[in-house]
mmCIF file of C-alpha atoms in Angstrom:
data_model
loop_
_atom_site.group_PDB
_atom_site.id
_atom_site.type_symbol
_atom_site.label_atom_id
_atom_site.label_comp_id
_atom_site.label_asym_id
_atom_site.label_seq_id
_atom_site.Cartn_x
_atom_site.Cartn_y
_atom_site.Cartn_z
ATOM 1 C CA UNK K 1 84.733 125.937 90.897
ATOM 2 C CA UNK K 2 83.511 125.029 87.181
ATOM 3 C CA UNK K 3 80.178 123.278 86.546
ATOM 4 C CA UNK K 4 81.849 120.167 85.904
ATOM 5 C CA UNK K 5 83.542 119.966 89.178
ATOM 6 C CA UNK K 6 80.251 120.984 90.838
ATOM 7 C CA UNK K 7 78.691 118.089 88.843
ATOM 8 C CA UNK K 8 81.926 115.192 89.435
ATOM 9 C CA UNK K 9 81.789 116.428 93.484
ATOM 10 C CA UNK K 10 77.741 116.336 93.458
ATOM 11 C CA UNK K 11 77.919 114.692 97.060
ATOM 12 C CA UNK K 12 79.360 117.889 98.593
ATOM 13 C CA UNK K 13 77.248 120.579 100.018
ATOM 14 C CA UNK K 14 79.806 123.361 99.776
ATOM 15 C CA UNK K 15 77.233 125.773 101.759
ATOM 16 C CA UNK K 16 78.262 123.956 104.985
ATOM 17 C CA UNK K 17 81.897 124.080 104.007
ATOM 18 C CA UNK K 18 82.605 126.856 106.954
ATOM 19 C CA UNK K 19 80.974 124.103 109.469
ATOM 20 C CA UNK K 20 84.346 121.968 108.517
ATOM 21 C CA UNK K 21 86.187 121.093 111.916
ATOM 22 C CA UNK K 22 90.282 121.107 111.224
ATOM 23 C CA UNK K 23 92.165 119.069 113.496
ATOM 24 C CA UNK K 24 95.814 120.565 112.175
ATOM 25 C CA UNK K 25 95.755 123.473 109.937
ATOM 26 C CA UNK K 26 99.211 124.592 109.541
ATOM 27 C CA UNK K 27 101.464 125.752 106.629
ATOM 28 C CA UNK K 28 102.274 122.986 104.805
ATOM 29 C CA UNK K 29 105.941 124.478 104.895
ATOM 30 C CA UNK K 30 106.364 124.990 108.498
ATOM 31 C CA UNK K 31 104.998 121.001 109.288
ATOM 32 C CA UNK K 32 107.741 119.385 106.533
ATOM 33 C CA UNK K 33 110.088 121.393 108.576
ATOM 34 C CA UNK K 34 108.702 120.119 112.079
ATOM 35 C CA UNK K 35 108.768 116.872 110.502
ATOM 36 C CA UNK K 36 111.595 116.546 108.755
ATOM 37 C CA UNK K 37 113.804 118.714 109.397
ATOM 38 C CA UNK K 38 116.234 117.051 112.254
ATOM 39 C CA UNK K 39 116.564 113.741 109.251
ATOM 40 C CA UNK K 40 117.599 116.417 106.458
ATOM 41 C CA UNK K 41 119.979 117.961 109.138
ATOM 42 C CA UNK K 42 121.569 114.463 109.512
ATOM 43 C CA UNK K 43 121.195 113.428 106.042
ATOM 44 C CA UNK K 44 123.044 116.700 104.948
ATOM 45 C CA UNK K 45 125.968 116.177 107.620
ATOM 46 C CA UNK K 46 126.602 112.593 106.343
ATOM 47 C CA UNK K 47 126.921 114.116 102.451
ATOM 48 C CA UNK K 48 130.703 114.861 101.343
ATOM 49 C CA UNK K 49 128.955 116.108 97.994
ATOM 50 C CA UNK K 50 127.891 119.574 98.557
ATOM 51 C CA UNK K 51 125.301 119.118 95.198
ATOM 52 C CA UNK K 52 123.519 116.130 97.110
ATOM 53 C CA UNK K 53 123.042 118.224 99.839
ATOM 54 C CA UNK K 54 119.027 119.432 100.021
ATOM 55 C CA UNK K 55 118.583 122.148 101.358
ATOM 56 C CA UNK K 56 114.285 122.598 101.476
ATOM 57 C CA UNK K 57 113.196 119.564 101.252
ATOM 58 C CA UNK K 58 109.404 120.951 101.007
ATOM 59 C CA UNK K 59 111.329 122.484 97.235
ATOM 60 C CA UNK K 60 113.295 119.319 96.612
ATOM 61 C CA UNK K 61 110.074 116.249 96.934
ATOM 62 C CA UNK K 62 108.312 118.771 94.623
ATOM 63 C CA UNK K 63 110.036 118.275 91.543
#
């Protein structure tokens, strides 16, 4: 982290950072899929288009 992030983020004492509690720490992957996955699987069987298919959607909101 530069000096001006140190500086912008001030409020943060990063030497307590491993004291951080995670309620959900998954792959970011793995959770679109959990999440999304069964709505693509419907969206794709609805398409008669093969090129509007998507076939990651994790891939496809990113660009």
């Amino acid at each position: 982290m530069s000096e001006k992030e140190k500086e912008r983020n001030s409020h943060i004492d990063y030497s307590r950072s491993d004291e951080n509690k995670y309620l959900v720490q998954k792959d970011l992957k793995e959770l679109y899929q959990e999440e999304f996955g069964e709505a693509l699987e419907k969206y794709n069987a609805k398409q008669k288009r093969s090129d509007r298919k998507i076939e990651d959607y994790y891939k496809h909101i990113q660009s």
